Short mmCIF file of C-alpha atoms in Angstrom, two decimals:
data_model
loop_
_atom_site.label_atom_id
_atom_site.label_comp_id
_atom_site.label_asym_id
_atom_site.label_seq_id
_atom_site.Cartn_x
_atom_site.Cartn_y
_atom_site.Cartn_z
CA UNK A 1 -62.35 78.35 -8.12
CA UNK A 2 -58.64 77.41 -7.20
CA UNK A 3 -57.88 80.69 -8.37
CA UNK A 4 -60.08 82.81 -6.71
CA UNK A 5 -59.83 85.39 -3.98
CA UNK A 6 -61.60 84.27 -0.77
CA UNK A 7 -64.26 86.94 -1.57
CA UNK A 8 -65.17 85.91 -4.80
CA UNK A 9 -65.36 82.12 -3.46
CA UNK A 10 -67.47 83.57 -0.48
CA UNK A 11 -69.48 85.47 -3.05
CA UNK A 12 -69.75 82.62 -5.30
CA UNK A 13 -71.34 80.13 -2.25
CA UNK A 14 -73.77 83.07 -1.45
CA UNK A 15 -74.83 83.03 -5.19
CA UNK A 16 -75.07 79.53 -5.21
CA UNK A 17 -77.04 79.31 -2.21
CA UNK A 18 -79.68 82.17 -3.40
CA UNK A 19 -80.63 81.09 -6.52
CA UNK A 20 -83.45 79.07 -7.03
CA UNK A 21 -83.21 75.38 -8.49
CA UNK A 22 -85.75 72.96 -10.63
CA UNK A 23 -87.84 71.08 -8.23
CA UNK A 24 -89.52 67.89 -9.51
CA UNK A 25 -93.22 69.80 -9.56
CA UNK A 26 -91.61 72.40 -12.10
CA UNK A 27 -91.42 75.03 -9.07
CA UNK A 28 -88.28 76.76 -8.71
CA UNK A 29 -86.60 76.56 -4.84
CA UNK A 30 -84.10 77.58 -3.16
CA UNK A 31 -81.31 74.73 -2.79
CA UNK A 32 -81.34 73.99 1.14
CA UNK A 33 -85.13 73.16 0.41
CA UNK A 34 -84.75 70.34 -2.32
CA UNK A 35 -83.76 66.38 -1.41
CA UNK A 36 -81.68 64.51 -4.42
CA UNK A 37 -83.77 61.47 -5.19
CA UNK A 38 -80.12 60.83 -7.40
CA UNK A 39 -77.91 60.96 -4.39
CA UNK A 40 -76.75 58.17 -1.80
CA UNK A 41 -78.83 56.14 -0.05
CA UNK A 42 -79.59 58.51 3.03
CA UNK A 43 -80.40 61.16 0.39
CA UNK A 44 -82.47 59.14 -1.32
CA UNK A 45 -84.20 58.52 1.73
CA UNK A 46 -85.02 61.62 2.66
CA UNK A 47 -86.26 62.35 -1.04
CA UNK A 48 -88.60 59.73 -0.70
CA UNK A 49 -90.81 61.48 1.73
CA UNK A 50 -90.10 64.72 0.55
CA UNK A 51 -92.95 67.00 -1.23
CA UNK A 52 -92.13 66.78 -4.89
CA UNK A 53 -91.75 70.70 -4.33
CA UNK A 54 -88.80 69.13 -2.36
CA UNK A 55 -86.70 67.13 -4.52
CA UNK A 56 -84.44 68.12 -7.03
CA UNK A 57 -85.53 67.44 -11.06
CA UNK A 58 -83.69 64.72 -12.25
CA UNK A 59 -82.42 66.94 -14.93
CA UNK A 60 -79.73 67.98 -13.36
CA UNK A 61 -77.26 65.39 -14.42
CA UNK A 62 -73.54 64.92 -14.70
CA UNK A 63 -72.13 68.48 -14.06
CA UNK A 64 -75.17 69.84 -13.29
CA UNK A 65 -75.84 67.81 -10.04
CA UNK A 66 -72.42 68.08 -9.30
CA UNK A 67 -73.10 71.74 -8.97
CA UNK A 68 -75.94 71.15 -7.55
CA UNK A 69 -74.49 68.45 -4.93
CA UNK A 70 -72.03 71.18 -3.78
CA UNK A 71 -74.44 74.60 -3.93
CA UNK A 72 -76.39 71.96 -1.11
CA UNK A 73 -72.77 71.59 0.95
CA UNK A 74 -73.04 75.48 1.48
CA UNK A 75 -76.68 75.79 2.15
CA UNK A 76 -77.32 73.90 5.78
CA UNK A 77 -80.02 71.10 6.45
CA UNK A 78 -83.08 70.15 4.93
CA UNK A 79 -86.67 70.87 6.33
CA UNK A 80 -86.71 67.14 6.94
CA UNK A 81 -89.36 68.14 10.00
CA UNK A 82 -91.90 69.62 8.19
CA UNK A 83 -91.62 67.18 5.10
CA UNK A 84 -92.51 64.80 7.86
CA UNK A 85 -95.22 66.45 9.79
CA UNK A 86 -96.89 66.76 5.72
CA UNK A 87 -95.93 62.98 4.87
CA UNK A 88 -99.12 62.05 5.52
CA UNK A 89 -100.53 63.72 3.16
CA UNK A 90 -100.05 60.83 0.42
CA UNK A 91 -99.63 56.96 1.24
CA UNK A 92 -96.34 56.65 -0.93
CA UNK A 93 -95.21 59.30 1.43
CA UNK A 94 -96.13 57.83 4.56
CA UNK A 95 -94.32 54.18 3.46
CA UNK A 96 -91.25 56.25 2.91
CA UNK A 97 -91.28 57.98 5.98
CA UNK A 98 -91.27 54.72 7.56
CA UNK A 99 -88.95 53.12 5.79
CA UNK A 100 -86.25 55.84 6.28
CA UNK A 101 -87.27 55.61 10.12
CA UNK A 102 -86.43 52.10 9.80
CA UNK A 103 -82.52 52.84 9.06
CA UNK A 104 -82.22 56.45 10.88
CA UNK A 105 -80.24 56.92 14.01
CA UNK A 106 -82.51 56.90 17.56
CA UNK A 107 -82.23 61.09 17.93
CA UNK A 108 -83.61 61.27 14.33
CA UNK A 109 -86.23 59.08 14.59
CA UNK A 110 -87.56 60.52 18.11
CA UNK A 111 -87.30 64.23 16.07
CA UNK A 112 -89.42 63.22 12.94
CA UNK A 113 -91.81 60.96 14.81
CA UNK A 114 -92.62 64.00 16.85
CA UNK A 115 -92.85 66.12 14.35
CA UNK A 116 -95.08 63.44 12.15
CA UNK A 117 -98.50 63.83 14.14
CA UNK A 118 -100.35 61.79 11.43
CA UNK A 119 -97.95 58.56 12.85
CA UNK A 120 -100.13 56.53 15.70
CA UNK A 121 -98.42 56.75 19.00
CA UNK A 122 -96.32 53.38 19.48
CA UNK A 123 -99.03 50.84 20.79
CA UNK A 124 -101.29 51.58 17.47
CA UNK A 125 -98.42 51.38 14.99
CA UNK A 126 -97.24 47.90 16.05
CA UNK A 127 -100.67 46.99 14.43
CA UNK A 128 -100.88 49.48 11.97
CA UNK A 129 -101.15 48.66 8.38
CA UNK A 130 -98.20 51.14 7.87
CA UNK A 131 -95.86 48.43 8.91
CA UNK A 132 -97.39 46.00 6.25
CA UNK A 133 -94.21 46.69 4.10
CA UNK A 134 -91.31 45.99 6.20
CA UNK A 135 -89.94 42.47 7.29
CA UNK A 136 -90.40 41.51 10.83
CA UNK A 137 -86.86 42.54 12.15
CA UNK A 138 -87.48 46.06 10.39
CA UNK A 139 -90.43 46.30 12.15
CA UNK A 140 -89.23 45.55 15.55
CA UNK A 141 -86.16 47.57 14.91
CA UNK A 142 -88.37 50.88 14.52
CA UNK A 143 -90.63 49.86 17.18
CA UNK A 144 -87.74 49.68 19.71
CA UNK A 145 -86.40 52.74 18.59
CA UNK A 146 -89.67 54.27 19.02
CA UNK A 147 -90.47 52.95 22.90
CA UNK A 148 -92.53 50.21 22.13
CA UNK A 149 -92.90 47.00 25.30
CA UNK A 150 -92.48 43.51 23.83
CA UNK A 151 -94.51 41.13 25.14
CA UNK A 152 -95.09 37.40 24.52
CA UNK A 153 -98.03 36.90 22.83
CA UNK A 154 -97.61 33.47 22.09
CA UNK A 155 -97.54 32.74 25.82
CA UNK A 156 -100.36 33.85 27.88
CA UNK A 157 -99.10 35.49 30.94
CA UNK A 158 -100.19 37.26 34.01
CA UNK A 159 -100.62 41.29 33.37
CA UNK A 160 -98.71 41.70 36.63
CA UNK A 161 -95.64 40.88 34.84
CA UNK A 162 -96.09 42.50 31.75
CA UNK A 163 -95.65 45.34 33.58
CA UNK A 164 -95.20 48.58 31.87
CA UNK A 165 -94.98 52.06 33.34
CA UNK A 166 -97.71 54.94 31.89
CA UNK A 167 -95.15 57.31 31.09
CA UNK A 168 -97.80 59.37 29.69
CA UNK A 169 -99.76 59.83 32.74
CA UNK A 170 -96.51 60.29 34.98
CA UNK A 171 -95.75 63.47 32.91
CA UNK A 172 -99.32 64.61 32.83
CA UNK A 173 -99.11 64.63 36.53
CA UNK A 174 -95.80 66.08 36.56
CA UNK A 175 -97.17 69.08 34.58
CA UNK A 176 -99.96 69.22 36.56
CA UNK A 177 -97.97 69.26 39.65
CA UNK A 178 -95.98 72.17 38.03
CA UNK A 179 -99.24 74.42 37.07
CA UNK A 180 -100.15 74.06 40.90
CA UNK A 181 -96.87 75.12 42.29
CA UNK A 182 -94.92 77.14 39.39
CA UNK A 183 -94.91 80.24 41.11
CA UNK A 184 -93.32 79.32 44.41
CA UNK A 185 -91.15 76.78 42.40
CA UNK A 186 -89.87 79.34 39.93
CA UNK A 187 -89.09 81.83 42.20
CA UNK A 188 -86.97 79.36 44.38
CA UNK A 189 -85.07 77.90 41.33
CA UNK A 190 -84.26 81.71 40.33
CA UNK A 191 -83.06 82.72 44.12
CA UNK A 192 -80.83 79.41 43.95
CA UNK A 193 -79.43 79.75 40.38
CA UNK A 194 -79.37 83.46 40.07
CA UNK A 195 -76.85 86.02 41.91
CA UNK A 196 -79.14 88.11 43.94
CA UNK A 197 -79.26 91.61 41.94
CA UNK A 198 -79.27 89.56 38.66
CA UNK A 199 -81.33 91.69 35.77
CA UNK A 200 -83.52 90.21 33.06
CA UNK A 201 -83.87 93.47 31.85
CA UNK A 202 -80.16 94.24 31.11
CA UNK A 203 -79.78 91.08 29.39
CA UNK A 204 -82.81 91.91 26.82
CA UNK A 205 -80.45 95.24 26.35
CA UNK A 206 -77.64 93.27 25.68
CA UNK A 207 -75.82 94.56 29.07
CA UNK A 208 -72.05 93.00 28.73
CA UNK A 209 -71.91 91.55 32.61
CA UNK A 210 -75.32 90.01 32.18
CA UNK A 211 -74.57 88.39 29.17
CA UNK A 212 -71.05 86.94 30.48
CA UNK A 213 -72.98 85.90 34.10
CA UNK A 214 -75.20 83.60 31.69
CA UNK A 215 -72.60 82.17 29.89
CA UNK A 216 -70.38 81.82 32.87
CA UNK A 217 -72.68 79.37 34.48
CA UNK A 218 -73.91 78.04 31.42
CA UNK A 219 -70.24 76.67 31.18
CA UNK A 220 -69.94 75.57 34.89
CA UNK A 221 -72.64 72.90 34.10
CA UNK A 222 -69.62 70.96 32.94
CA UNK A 223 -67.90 70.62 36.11
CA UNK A 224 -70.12 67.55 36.97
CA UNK A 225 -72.15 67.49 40.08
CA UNK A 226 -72.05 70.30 42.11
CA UNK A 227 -74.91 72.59 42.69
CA UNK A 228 -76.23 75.53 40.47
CA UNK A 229 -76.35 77.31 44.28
CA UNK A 230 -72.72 76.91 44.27
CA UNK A 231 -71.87 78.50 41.12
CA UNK A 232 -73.79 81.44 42.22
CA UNK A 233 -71.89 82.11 45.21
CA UNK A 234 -69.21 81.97 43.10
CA UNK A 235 -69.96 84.66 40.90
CA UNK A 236 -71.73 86.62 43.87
CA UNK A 237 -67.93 87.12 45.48
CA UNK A 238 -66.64 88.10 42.17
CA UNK A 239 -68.95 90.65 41.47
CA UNK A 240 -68.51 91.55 45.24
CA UNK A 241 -64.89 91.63 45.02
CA UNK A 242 -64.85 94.06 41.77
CA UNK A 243 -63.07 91.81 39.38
CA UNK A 244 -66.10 90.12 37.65
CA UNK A 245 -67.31 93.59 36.09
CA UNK A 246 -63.86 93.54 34.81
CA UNK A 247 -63.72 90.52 33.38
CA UNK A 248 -66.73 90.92 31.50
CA UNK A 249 -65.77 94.33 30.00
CA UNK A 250 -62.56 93.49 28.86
CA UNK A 251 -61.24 94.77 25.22
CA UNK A 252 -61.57 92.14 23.03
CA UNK A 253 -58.57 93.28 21.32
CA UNK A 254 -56.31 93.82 24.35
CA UNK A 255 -53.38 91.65 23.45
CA UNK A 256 -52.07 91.38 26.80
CA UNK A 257 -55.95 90.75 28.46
CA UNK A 258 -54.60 92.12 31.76
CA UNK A 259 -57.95 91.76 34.03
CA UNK A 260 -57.72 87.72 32.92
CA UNK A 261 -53.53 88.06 33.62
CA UNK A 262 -53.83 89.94 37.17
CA UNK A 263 -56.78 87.22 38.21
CA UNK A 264 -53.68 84.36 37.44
CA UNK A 265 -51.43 85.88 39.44
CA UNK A 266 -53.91 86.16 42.78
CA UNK A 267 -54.76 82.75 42.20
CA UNK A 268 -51.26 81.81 42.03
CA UNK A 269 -49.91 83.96 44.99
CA UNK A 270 -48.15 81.88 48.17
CA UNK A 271 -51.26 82.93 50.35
CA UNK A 272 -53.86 82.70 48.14
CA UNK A 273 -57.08 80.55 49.58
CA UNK A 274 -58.53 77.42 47.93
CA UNK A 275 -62.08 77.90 47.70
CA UNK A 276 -63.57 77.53 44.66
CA UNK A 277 -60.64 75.53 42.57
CA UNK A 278 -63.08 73.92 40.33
CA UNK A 279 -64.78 77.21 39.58
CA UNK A 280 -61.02 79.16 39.00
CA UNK A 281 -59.94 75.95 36.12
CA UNK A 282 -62.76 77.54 33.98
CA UNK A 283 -61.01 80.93 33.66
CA UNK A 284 -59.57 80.47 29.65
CA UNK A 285 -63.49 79.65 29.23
CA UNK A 286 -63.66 82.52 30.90
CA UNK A 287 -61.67 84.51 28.63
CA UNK A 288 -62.44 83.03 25.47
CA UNK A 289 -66.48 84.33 26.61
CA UNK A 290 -65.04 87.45 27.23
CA UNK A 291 -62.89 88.13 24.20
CA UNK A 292 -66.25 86.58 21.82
CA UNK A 293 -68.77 87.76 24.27
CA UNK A 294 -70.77 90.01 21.52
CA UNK A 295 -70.25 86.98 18.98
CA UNK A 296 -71.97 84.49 21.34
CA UNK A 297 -74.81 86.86 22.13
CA UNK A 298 -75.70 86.91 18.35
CA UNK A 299 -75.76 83.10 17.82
CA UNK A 300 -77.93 82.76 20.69
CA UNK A 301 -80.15 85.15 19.98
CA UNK A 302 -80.35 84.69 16.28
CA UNK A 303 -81.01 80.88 17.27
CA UNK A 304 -85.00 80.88 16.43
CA UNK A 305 -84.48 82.83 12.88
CA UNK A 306 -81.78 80.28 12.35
CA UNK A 307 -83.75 77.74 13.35
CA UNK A 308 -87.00 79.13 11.04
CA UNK A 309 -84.77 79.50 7.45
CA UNK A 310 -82.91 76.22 8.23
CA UNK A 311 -84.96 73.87 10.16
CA UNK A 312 -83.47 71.09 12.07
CA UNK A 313 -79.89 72.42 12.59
CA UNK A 314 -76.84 70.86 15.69
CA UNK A 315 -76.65 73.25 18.63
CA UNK A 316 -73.32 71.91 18.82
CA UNK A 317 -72.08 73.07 14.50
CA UNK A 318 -74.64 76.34 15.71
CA UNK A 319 -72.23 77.11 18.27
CA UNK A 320 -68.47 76.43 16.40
CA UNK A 321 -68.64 79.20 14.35
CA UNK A 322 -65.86 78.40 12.46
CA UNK A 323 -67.51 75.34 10.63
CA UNK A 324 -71.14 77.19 10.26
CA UNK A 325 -72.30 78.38 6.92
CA UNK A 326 -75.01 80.36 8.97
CA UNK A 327 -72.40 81.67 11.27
CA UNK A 328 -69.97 82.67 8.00
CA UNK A 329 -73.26 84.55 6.33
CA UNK A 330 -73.60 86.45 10.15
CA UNK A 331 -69.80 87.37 9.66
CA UNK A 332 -69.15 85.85 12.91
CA UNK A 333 -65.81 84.69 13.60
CA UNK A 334 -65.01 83.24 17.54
CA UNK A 335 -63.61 80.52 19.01
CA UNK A 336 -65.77 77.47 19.27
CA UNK A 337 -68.21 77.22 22.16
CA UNK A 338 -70.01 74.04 22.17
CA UNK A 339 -67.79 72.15 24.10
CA UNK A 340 -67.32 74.60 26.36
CA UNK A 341 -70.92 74.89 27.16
CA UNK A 342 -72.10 71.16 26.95
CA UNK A 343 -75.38 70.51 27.86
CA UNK A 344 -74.69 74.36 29.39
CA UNK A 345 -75.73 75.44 26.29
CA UNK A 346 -79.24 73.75 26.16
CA UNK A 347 -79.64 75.18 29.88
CA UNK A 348 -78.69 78.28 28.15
CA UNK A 349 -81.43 78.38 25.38
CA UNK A 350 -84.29 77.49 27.95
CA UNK A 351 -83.11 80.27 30.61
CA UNK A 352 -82.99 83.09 27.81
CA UNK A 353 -86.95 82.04 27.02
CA UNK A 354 -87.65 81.81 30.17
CA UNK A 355 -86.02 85.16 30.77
CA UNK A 356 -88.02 86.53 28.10
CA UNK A 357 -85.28 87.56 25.13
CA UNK A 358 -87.17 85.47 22.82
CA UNK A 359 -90.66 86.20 22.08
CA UNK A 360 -93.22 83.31 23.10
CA UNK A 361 -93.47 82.13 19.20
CA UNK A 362 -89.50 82.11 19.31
CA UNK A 363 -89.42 79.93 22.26
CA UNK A 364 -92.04 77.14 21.65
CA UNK A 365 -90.43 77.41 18.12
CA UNK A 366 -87.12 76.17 19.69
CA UNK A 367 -87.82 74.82 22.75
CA UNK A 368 -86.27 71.21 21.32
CA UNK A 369 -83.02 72.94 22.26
CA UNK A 370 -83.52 74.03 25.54
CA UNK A 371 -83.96 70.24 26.63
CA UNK A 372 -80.75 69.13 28.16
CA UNK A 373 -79.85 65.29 28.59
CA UNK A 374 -79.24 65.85 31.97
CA UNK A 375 -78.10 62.77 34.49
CA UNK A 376 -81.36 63.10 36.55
CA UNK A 377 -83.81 63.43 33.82
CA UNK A 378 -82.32 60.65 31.95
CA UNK A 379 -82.69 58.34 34.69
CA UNK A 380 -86.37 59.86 34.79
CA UNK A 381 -87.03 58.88 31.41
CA UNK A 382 -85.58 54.63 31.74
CA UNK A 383 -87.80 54.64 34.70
CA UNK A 384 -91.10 55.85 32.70
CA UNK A 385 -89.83 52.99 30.52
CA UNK A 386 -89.08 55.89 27.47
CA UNK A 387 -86.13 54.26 26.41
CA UNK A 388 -82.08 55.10 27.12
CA UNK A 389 -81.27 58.79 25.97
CA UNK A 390 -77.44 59.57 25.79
CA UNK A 391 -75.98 62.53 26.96
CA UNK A 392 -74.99 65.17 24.56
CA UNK A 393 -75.37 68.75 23.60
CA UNK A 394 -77.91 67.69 20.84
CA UNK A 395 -79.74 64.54 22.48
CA UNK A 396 -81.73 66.81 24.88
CA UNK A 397 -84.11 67.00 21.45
CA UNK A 398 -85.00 63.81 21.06
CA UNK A 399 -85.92 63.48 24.77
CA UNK A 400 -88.48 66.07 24.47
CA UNK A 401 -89.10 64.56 21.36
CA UNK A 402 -90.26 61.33 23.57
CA UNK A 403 -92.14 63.69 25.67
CA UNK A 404 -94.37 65.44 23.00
CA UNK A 405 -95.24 62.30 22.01
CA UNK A 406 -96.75 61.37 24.97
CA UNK A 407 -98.54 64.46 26.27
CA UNK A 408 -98.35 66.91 23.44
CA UNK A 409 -98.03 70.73 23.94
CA UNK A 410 -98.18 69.86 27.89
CA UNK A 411 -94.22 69.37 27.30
CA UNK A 412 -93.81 73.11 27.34
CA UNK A 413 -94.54 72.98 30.89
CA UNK A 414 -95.91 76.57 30.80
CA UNK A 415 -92.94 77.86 28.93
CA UNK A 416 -90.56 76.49 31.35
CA UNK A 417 -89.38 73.93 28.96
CA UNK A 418 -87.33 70.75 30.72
CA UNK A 419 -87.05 72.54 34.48
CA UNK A 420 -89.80 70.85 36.01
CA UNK A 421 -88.03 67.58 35.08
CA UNK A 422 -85.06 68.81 36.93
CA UNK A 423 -86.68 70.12 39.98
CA UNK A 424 -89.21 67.38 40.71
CA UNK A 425 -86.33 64.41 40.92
CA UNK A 426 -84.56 66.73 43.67
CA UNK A 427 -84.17 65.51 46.90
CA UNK A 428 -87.03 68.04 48.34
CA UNK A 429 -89.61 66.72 46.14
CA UNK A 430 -88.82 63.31 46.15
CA UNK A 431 -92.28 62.41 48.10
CA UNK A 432 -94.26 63.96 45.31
CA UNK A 433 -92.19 62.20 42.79
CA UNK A 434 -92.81 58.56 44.25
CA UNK A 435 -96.42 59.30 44.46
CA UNK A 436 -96.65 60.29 40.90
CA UNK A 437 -94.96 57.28 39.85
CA UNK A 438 -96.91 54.91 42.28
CA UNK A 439 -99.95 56.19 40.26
CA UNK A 440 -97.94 55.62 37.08
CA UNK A 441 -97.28 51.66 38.17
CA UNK A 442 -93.75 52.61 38.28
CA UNK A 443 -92.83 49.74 41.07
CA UNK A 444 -89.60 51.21 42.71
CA UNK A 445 -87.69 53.94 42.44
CA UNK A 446 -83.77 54.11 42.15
CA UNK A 447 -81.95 55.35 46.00
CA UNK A 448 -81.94 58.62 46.46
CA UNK A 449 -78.36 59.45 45.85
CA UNK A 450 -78.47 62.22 43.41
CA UNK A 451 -79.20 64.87 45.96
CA UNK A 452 -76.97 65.35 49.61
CA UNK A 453 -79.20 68.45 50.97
CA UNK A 454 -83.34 68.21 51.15
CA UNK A 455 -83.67 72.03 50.81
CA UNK A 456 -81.82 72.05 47.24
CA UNK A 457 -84.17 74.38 44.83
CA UNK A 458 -82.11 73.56 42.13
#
């Protein structure tokens, strides 16, 4: 391959990744569905609770798997979801779902044990017969990384201080508390996120300024905490002032990207004001939205096929096109956006479903990725007594993950995905909160010093 032209190495990858592959069953698959029961130790893992329809025949060998080993570096992730929603079907199966659980990272193990509905929820597993294999510190190493309280059996103590909050009936009364007030509640989120003559519509047609408003504040999630309400008076002057249509329109191949260049200079003038200084330090985010803007579009709304030939795939290698095999086979090339975005982007993905450019399927399909590890939430969760969740473009998965587990499909909060979350712990709801979590034997909750106004929708 050393001598050949970039096409023919693109076209040899494509061919590579198209052609179908021996599977242990004798069934012939395509390569990004087949685990290498011959490869390192993770891989091996993984082929251990794979469908034999989902490992690789061991005879490839030598060359062969070599060829093999890199036709897999060009075809994405494995289906590792589904193989472990079907693990149950067999007990070897099952034992090697839980040993690889025992060695996986917390995020991976909160995705498969959702996606596993056959495993008993935490309480039932410490007990379970499925743990009969592993040595005690195995076993309490998955059942920490799955949530589990650790009590003191050998002491008899008083329940009052083996106190442990019912996460699951906090978050059924959080969705409950949604269902009863979603439509006043969504309507106040929109008016405080959302500039005022801001179209769903145009964004389903792919309208340039809508697409570059979502973005936009998608990306000003990163400035830390300020208030979505500010961000939207923010853009409301642009668009007011005439220069945010501009921005947004720009010709992505105008060298000299004069609406971007003039925008500089006003900014820079003797007498120009100071408001909004954190908002202005975002303008080569800005740009680089503008210049990709069509590019970005396409990832994000190509997410849930993405999602459906691939399975478990990083928003954050979705979103630097550069690095993505999926984004090379789109013929995408932009600047990356994931650290732009953050946890913007997973705002980003719930706001488009709840906007309605995916289709309901899509959007319980990907939902995962709409979850964002948000401060607030977080804090949420280690009060519930769910466990420390990191913050990160791809950890808001593994909360919701947590969530499913406990209340099932009521974690789609209606098809709002992770708002409620958001809106109950602000300041204006804080009453209901504390009652929820009184019920939930949640003893005290941290001081309210997340929120500086009580009439904050969002």
């Amino acid at each position: 391959m050393t001598d050949a032209t970039g096409e023919e190495q693109s076209e040899f990858r494509k061919l590579l990744r198209e052609r179908l592959w021996l599977a242990e069953d004798g069934s012939w698959q395509q390569i990004r569905l087949l685990a290498f029961p011959l490869g390192d130790n993770d891989e091996q893992g993984r082929a251990a609770f794979a469908p034999p329809s989902g490992r690789l025949s061991s005879e490839y060998v030598g060359a062969a798997f070599e060829l093999a080993a890199f036709a897999r570096e060009q075809a994405g992730q494995l289906p590792v979801a589904k193989w472990a929603e079907t693990a149950g079907d067999s007990a070897a199966r099952q034992q090697a779902f839980i040993r690889y659980l025992v060695g996986a990272d917390d995020r991976t193990v909160a995705l498969l044990a959702s996606a596993a509905k056959w495993l008993p929820n935490v309480d039932e597993l410490a007990n379970s017969p499925l743990l009969a294999g592993l040595k005690q510190d195995e076993k309490n190493r998955l059942l920490a990384k799955l949530g589990y309280s650790f009590g003191l059996p050998s002491t008899p103590v008083d329940p009052i201080s083996r106190w442990q909050p019912d996460a699951a009936q906090a978050l059924s009364r959080i969705a409950q508390w949604w269902r009863d007030n979603h439509g006043d509640l969504r309507a106040a989120y929109d008016r405080a996120v959302y500039p005022e003559d801001f179209s769903s519509a145009a964004l389903a047609d792919g309208d340039k300024p809508a697409w570059f408003t979502m973005l936009s504040l998608a990306t000003f999630q990163t400035l830390g905490r300020i208030k979505p309400a500010q961000s939207r008076q923010f853009v409301t002057k642009a668009i007011q002032d005439g220069w945010w249509h501009e921005l947004a329109t720009i010709d992505p191949c105008d060298e000299e990207l004069r609406p971007f260049v003039e925008r500089l200079r006003a900014w820079s003038d003797p007498d120009a004001d100071e408001n909004y200084l954190m908002w202005r330090r975002c303008l080569p985010d800005l740009c680089m939205i503008a210049r990709h803007l069509e590019s970005y579009q396409r990832l994000f709304r190509k997410l849930p096929a993405v999602v459906a030939q691939e399975g478990d795939v990083s928003l954050r290698g979705h979103l630097r096109p550069a690095f993505s095999h999926v984004a090379a086979r789109m013929g995408i090339e932009a600047a990356p956006l994931a650290r732009s975005l953050g946890i913007g982007a997973n705002w980003l993905v719930r706001e488009l479903g709840r906007k309605g450019i995916y289709s309901q399927a899509q959007f319980e399909q990907i939902m995962p990725y709409g979850w964002s590890a948000a401060e607030r939430v977080r804090r949420l969760a280690y009060t519930l007594g769910m466990g420390q969740f990191e913050r990160g473009i791809d950890e808001g998965r593994a909360l919701y993950g947590a969530v499913e587990r406990r209340i099932g499909e009521a974690a789609h909060f209606d098809g709002d995905g992770d708002l409620p979350l958001h809106v109950i712990t602000l300041a204006k709801h804080r009453d209901d909160l504390v009652s929820i979590l009184h019920d939930a034997d949640v003893d005290e909750w941290p001081d309210n010093n997340w929120d500086d106004a009580e009439d904050d929708d969002a």
